[in-house]
Coordinates of C-alpha atoms in Angstrom, one line a residue:
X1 CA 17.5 24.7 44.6
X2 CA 14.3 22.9 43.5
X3 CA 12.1 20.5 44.5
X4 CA 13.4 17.2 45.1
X5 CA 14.2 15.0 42.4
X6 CA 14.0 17.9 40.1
X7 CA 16.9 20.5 39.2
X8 CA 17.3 22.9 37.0
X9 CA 19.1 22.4 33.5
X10 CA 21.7 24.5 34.4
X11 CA 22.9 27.8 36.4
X12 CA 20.9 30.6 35.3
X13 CA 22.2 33.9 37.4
X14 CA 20.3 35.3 39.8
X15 CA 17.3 37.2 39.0
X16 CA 19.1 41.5 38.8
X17 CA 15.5 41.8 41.8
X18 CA 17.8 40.1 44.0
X19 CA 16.9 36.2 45.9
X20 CA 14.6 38.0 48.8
X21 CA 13.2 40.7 50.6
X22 CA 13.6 41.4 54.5
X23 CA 11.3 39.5 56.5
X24 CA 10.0 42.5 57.5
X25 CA 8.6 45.8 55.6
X26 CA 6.6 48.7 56.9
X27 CA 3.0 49.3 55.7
X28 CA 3.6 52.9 54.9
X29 CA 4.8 54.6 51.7
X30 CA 3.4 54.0 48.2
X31 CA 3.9 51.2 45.7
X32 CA 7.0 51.3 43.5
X33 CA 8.0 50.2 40.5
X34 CA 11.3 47.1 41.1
X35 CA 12.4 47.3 37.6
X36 CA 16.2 47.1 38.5
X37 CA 15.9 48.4 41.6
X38 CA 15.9 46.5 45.2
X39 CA 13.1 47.8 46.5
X40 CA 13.8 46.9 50.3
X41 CA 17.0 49.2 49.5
X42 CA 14.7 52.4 48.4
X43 CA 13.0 51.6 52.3
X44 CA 9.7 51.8 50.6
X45 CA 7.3 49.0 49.5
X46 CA 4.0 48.3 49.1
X47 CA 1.2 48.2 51.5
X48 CA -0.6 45.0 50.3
X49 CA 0.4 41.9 48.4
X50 CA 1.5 42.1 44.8
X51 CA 3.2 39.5 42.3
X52 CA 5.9 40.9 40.5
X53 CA 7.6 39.6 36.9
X54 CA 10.5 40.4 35.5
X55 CA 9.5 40.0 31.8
X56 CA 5.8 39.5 30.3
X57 CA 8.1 37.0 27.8
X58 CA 10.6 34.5 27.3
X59 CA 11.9 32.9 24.6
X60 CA 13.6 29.3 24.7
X61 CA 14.9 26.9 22.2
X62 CA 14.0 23.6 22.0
X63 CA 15.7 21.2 24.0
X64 CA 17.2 23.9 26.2
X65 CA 16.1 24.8 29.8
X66 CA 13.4 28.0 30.6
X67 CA 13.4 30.2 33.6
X68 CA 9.9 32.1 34.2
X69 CA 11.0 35.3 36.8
X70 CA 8.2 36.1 39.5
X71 CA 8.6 36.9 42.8
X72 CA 6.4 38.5 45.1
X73 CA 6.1 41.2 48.2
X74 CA 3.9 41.0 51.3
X75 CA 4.1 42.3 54.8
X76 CA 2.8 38.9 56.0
X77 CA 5.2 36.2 58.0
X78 CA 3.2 33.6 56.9
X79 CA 3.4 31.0 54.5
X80 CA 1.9 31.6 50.8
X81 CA -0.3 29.7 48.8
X82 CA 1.2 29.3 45.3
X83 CA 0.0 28.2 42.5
X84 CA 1.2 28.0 38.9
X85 CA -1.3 27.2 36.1
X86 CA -1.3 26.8 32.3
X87 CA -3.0 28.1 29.2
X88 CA -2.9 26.9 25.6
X89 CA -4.0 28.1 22.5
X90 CA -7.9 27.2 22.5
X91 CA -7.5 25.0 25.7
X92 CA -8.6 25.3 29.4
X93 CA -5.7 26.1 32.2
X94 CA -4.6 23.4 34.4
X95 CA -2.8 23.5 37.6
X96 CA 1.1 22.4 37.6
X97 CA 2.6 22.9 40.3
X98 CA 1.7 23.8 43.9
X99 CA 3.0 25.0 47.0
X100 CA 1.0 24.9 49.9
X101 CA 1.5 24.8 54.1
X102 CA 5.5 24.2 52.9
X103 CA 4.8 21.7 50.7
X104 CA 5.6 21.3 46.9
X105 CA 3.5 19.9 44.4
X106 CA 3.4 18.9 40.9
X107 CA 0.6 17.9 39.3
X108 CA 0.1 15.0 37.2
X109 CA 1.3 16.7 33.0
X110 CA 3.4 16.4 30.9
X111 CA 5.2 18.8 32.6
X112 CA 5.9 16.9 35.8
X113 CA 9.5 15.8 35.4
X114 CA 10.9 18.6 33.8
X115 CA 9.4 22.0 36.0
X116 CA 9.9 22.8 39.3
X117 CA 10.5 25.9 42.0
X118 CA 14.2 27.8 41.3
X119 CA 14.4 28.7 44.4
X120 CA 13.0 28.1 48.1
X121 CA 9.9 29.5 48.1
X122 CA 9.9 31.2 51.4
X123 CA 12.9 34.2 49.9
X124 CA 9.7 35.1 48.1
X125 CA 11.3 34.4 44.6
X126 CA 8.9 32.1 43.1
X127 CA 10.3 32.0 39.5
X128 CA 10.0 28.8 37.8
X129 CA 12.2 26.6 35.4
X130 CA 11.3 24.2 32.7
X131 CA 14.3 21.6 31.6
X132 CA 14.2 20.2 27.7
X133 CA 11.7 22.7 26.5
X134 CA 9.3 21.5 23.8
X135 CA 7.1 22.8 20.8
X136 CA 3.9 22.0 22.3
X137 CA 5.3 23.7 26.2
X138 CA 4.1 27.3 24.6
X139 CA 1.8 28.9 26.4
X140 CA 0.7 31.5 28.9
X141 CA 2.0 30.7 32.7
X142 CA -0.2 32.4 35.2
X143 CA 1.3 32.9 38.8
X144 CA -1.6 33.3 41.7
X145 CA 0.0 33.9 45.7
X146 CA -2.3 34.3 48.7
X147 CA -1.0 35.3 52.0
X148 CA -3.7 34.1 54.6
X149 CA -3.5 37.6 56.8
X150 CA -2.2 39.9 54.0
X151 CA -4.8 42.5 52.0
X152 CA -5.4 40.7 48.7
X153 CA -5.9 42.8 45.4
X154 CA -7.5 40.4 42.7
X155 CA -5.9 42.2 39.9
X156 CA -2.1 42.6 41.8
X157 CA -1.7 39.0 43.6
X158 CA -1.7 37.2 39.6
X159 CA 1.3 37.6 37.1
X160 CA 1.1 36.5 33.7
X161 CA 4.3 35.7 31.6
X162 CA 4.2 34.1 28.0
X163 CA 6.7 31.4 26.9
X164 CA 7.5 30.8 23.1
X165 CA 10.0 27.5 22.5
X166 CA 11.7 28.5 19.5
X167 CA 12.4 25.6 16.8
X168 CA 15.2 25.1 14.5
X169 CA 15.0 24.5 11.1
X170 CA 15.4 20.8 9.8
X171 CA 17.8 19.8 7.4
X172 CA 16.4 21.7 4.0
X173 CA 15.4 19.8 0.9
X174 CA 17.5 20.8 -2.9
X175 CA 15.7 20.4 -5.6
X176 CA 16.1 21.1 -9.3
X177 CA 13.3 22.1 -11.4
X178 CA 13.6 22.5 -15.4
X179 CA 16.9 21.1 -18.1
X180 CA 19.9 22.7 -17.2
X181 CA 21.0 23.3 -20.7
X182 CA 22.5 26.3 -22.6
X183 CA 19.8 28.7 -23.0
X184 CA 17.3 27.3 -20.5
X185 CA 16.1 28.5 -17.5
X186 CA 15.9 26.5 -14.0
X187 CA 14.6 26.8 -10.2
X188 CA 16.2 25.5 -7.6
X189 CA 14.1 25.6 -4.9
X190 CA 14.6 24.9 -1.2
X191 CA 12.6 23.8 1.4
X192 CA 12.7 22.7 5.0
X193 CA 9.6 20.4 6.8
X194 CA 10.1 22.3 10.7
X195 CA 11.1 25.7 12.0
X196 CA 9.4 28.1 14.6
X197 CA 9.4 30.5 13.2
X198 CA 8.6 30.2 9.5
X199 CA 12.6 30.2 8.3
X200 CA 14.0 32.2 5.6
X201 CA 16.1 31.3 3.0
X202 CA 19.0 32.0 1.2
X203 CA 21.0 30.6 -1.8
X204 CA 25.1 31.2 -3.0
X205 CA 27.1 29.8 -5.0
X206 CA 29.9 27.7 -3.6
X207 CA 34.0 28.1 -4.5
X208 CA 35.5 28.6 -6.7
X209 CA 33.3 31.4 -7.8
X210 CA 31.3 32.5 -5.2
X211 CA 28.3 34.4 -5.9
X212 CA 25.3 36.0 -4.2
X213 CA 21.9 36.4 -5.6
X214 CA 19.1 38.9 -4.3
X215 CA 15.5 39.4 -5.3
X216 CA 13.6 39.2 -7.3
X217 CA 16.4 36.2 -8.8
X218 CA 15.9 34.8 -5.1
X219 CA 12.6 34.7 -3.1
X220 CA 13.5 34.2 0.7
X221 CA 10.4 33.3 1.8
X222 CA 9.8 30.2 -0.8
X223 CA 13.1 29.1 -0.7
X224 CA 13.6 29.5 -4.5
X225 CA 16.2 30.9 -6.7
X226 CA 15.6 31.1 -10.5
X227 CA 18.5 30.7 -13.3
X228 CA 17.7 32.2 -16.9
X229 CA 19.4 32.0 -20.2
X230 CA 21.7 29.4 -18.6
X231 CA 25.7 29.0 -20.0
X232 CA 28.2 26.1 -19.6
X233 CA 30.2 29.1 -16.9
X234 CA 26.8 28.5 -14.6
X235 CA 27.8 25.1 -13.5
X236 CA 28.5 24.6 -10.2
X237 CA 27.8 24.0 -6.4
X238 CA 24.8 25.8 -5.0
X239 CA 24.0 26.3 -1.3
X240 CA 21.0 26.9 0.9
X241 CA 20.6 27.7 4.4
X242 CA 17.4 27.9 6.0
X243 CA 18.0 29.9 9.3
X244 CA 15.2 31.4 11.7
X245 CA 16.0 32.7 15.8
X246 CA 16.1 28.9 17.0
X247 CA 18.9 28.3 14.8
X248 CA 20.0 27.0 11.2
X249 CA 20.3 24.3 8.7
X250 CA 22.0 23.9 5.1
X251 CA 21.8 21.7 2.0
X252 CA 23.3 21.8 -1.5
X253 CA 22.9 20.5 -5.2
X254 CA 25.2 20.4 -7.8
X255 CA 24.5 22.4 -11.5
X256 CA 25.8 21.1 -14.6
X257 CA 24.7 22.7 -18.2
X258 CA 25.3 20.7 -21.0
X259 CA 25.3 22.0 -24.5
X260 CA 22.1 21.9 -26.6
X261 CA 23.3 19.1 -28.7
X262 CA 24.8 17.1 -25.5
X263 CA 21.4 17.3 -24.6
X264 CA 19.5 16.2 -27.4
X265 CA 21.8 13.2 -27.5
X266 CA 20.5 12.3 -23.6
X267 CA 17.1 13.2 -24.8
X268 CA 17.4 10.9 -27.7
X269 CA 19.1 8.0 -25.5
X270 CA 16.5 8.3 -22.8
X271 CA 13.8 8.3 -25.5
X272 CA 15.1 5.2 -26.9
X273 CA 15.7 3.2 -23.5
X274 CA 11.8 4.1 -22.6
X275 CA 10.6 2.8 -26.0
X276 CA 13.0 -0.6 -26.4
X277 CA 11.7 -0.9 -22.4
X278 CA 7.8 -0.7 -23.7
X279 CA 8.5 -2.9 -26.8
X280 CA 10.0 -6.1 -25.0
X281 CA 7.3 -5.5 -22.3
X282 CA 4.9 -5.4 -25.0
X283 CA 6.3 -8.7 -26.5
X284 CA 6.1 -10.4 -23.3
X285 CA 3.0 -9.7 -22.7
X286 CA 2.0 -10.8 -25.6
X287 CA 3.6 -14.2 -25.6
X288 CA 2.5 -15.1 -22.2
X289 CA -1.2 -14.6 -23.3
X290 CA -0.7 -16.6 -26.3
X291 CA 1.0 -19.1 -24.0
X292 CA -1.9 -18.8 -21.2
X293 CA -4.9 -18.5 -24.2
X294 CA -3.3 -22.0 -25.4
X295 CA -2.9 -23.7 -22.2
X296 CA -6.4 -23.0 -21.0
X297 CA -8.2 -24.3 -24.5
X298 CA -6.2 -27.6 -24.0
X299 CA -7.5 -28.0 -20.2
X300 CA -11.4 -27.0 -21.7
X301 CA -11.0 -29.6 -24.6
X302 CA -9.8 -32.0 -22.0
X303 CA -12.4 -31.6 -20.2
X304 CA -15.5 -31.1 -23.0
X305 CA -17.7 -33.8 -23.4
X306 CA -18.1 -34.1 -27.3
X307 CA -21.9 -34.8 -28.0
X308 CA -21.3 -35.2 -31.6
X309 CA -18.9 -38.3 -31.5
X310 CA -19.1 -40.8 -34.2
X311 CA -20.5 -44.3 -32.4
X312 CA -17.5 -47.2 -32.8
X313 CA -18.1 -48.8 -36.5
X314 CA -19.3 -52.9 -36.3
X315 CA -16.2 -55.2 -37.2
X316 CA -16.9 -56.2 -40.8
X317 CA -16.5 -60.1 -40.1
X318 CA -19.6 -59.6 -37.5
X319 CA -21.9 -58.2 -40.4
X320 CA -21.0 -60.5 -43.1
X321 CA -23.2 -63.9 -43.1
X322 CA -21.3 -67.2 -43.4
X323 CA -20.3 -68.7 -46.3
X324 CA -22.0 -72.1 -45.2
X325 CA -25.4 -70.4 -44.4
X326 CA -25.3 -68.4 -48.1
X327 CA -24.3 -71.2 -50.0
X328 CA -27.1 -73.9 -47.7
X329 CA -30.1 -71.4 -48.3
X330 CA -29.3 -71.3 -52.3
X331 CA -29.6 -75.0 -51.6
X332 CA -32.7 -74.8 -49.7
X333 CA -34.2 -72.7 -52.5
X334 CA -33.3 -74.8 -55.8
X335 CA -34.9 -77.9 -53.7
X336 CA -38.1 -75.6 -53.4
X337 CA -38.1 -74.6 -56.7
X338 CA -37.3 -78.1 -58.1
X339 CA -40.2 -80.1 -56.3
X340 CA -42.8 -77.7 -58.6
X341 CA -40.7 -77.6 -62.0
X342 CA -39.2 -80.4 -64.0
X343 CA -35.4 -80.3 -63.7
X344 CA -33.7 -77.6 -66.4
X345 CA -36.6 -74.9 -66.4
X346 CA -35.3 -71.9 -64.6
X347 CA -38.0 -69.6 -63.6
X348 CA -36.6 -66.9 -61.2
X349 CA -37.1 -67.5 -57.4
X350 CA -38.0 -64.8 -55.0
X351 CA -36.7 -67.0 -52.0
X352 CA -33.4 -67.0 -54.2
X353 CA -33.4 -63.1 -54.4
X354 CA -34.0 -61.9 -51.6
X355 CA -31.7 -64.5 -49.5
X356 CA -29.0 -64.2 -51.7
X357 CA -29.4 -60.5 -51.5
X358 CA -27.5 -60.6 -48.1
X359 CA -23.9 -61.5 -50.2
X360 CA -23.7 -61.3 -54.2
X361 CA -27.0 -61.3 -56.7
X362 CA -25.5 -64.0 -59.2
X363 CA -28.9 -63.6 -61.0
X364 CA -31.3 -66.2 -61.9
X365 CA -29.5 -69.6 -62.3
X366 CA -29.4 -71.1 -66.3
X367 CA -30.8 -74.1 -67.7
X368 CA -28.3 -76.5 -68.1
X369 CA -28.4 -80.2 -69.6
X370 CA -29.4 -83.0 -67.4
X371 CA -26.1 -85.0 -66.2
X372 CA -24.9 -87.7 -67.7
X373 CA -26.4 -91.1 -65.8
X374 CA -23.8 -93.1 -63.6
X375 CA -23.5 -96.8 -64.4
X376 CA -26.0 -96.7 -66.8
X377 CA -28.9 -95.5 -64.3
X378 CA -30.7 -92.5 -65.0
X379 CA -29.7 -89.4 -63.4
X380 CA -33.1 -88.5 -60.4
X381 CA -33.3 -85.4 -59.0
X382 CA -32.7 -85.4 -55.4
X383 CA -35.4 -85.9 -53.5
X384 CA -35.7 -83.9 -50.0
X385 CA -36.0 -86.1 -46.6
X386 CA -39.4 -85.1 -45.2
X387 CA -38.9 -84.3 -41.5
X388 CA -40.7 -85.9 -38.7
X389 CA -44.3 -84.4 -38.6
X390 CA -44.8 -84.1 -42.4
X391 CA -44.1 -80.2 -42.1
X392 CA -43.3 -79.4 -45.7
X393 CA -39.9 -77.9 -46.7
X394 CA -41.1 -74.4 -47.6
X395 CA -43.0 -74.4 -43.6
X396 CA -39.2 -75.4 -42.5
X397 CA -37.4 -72.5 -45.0
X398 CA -40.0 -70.1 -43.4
X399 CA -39.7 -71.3 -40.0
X400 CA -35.4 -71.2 -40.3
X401 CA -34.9 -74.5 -40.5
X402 CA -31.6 -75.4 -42.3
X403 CA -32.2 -78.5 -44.8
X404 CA -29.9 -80.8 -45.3
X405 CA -29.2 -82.8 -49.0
X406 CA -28.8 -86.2 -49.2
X407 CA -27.0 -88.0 -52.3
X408 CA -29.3 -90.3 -54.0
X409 CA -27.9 -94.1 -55.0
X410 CA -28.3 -95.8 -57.6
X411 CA -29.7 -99.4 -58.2
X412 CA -26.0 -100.8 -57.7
X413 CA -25.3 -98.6 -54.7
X414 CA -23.2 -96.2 -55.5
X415 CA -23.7 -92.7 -54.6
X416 CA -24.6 -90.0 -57.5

C-alpha cells in the first residue's frame, strides 16, 4: 500500500524486521539491537522512541524503482509525526513527504509523483519507495518521528540512509587513430559520453580469431588499446564494451592493413584528388574575378563623365564663305582701286588681300591690255552708281555694303 494515486514500481518483499510491532511493549528492559531479529519476539524493546534502518545505503539503477527501509519503535498509542526530508550535494534539505494527524503529504518536488509511504504508517514501518529513479534523485534521505507522549532522544528519533542511482553506460564511441599499414602502429580507443560510475573498458578481437589483450597493450580506464608493428594477419573485427555496476554497452570497428605499397598508392591517389580539387578551385576563382573585375569597369565607364571630350567639329559648308560674296568683294575692290589708277596699272590692294584671304590668295591681279572697243566706241571703265547720300564706295566697303556693277552702253545702246 501507498498513498493514493501513488504505488510502488513493483513488489519488493517484506522488510526480514517484519511489517509491525505489537501495539503494546513494556517500558522495561534495555535497548536491543533488530538486526534480523523481531525484537517484539525477544520480549524486550526499548524504553523510549527510536528510528530504526535497515541499511545506511542503497543502491538503484536508473529507471528502476528504490525502497528506503525505516521503521520505528515507541511505547506510545498515538499517532506519529513523520517527516521525510532531502539533502544534496552542496544544497539545503527540503521536506518531501509528510505524515501528520493520519494524513499524507507530499510536497511540491520533483519527487511528488514518483515517492510515497510502502506501507500504512500506523504498523510503524515507515520505509519509503521512489518509482523511475534518476541521476539527479542521489542524495541523503533523513527520517525524523515524534510521538506526542513518548520520551524523545534527539540523536535516536532521526535515521539517515544514502541513495546512489547507478547509470549505465551509453552506447561507446570506436575510433581509429594512426595508418593501419604493415609495420605501423595504431590506437583504437573507446569511449562512452555517460556512466555512474566512471565505466571501464575492454577490447577483443571478434571470430574468427579471437583474441584478448591486457595491459599495458590495453588501458581500461581510457578506453584504449594500442597495435604495434602491424601485419596483413591483424585485420579484423575489434570489440569494446564499456561496463560499470548499472550495466553495459558495446561498439566495434573494423581493422584492415594494407601493404606499404597499397598504401602509398592511396596516399598518392588521395594526394592527387586534393591537388586537381585546389587547382580547378583555383581556376575558378580566378575566372570569376576576371569576369567580375571586367563587368564592374564597364558599369564605371558607363557611368564616368569624360571631362576631356573633344567638342563636335563645325560642318565645313558652315565655315566656308560663299562663292558670290568672294567673288562680289574682289569686285568691290578692283572698282576701289580703279577710281584712283588709270585702267592696266596694277598696284597691289590691301582690301584685295586681306578679303580674299578668307578663300584662295590668287596674288596681285596682272596688267592686261585695254579691250578691244564695241561698235567702234571706245572701251570706258565702268563707272560705280553713287548711292543715295553721296556716301563714297570705300565708306559702303567699310560699312558691309555689297556694290553692285552695272554694264556701261555705248553711244548706239548696246551693252559692253
Amino acid at each position: 500500500m501507498g498513498i493514493a494515486g501513488v504505488a510502488p514500481s513493483r513488489r519488493h518483499k517484506e522488510p526480514f524486521w517484519g511489517a509491525g510491532v505489537p501495539p503494546q511493549c513494556p517500558r522495561e528492559g534495555l535497548p536491543v539491537s533488530l538486526v534480523g531479529k523481531r525484537p517484539w519476539e525477544e520480549g524486550v524493546c526499548s524504553a523510549v522512541l527510536e528510528v530504526h534502518v535497515g541499511t545506511g545505503s542503497v543502491y538503484s539503477v536508473e529507471g528502476e524503482g528504490a525502497v528506503l527501509p525505516a521503521w520505528y519503535t515507541s511505547s506510545s498509542q498515538k499517532r506519529p509525526y513523520i517527516s521525510w526530508m532531502l539533502k544534496k550535494a552542496a544544497a539545503k534539505q527540503f521536506q518531501i513527504l509528510t505524515y501528520l494527524d493520519g494524513e499524507v503529504k507530499v510536497e511540491e518536488t520533483e519527487l511528488k509523483p514518483r515517492v510515497g509511504f510502502l506501507h500504512p504508517v500506523l504498523t510503524h514501518n515507515i520505509s519509503l519507495f521512489i518509482n523511475a529513479t534518476r541521476e539527479h534523485d542521489s542524495g541523503q534521505y533523513i527520517c525524523s518521528v515524534n510521538v506526542v507522549d513518548d520520551i524523545i532522544s534527539p540523536i535516536r528519533s532521526i535515521a539517515i540512509i544514502n541513495l546512489t542511482v547507478l547509470v549505465p553506460p551509453a552506447p561507446p564511441a570506436c575510433r581509429l587513430k594512426g595508418s593501419p599499414t604493415v609495420g605501423a602502429n595504431v590506437t583504437l580507443s573507446c569511449a562512452s559520453q555517460k556512466g555512474k560510475p566512471s565505466p571501464l573498458y575492454k577490447w577483443q578481437r571478434q571470430e574468427p580469431t579471437k583474441q584478448v589483450f591486457f595491459p599495458p597493450a590495453q588501458d581500461r580506464a581510457r578506453g584504449t588499446l594500442k597495435l604495434t608493428n602491424l601485419s596483413l594477419d591483424m585485420s579484423g573485427l575489434y570489440e569494446c564494451e564499456a561496463e560499470n555496476r548499472a550495466g553495459s554497452a558495446k561498439c566495434s570497428i573494423i581493422l584492415e592493413v594494407h601493404s606499404t605499397s597499397e598504401g602509398a598508392i592511396i596516399a598518392g591517389a588521395v594526394l592527387g584528388s586534393v591537388g586537381a580539387l585546389a587547382t580547378v578551385a583555383f581556376f575558378t576563382q580566378r575566372v570569376l574575378g576576371y569576369r567580375r573585375k571586367k563587368r564592374d569597369g564597364q558599369e564605371e565607364a558607363a557611368n564616368e563623365i569624360k571631362e576631356d571630350a573633344v567638342a563636335p567639329r563645325t560642318p565645313t559648308w558652315t565655315r566656308s564663305r560663299p562663292a558670290d560674296t568672294i567673288s562680289k568683294t574682289s569686285t568691290l575692290s578692283s572698282i576701289v582701286g580703279a577710281r584712283d589708277r588709270p585702267y592696266g596699272a596694277s598696284p597691289p590692294s590691301d582690301t584685295a588681300s586681306v578679303l580674299t584671304a578668307a578663300g584662295s590668295y590668287r596674288g596681285p591681279p596682272r596688267a592686261r591690255a585695254h579691250p578691244p572697243a564695241t561698235n567702234g566706241a571706245p572701251w570706258r571703265p565702268p563707272q560705280p552708281v553713287a548711292p543715295p547720300g553721296g556716301l563714297p564706295p570705300s565708306s559702303l566697303a567699310r560699312a558691309g555694303a555689297v556694290p553692285v556693277m552695272v554694264p556701261a552702253q555705248s553711244r548706239a545702246g548696246s551693252l559692253v
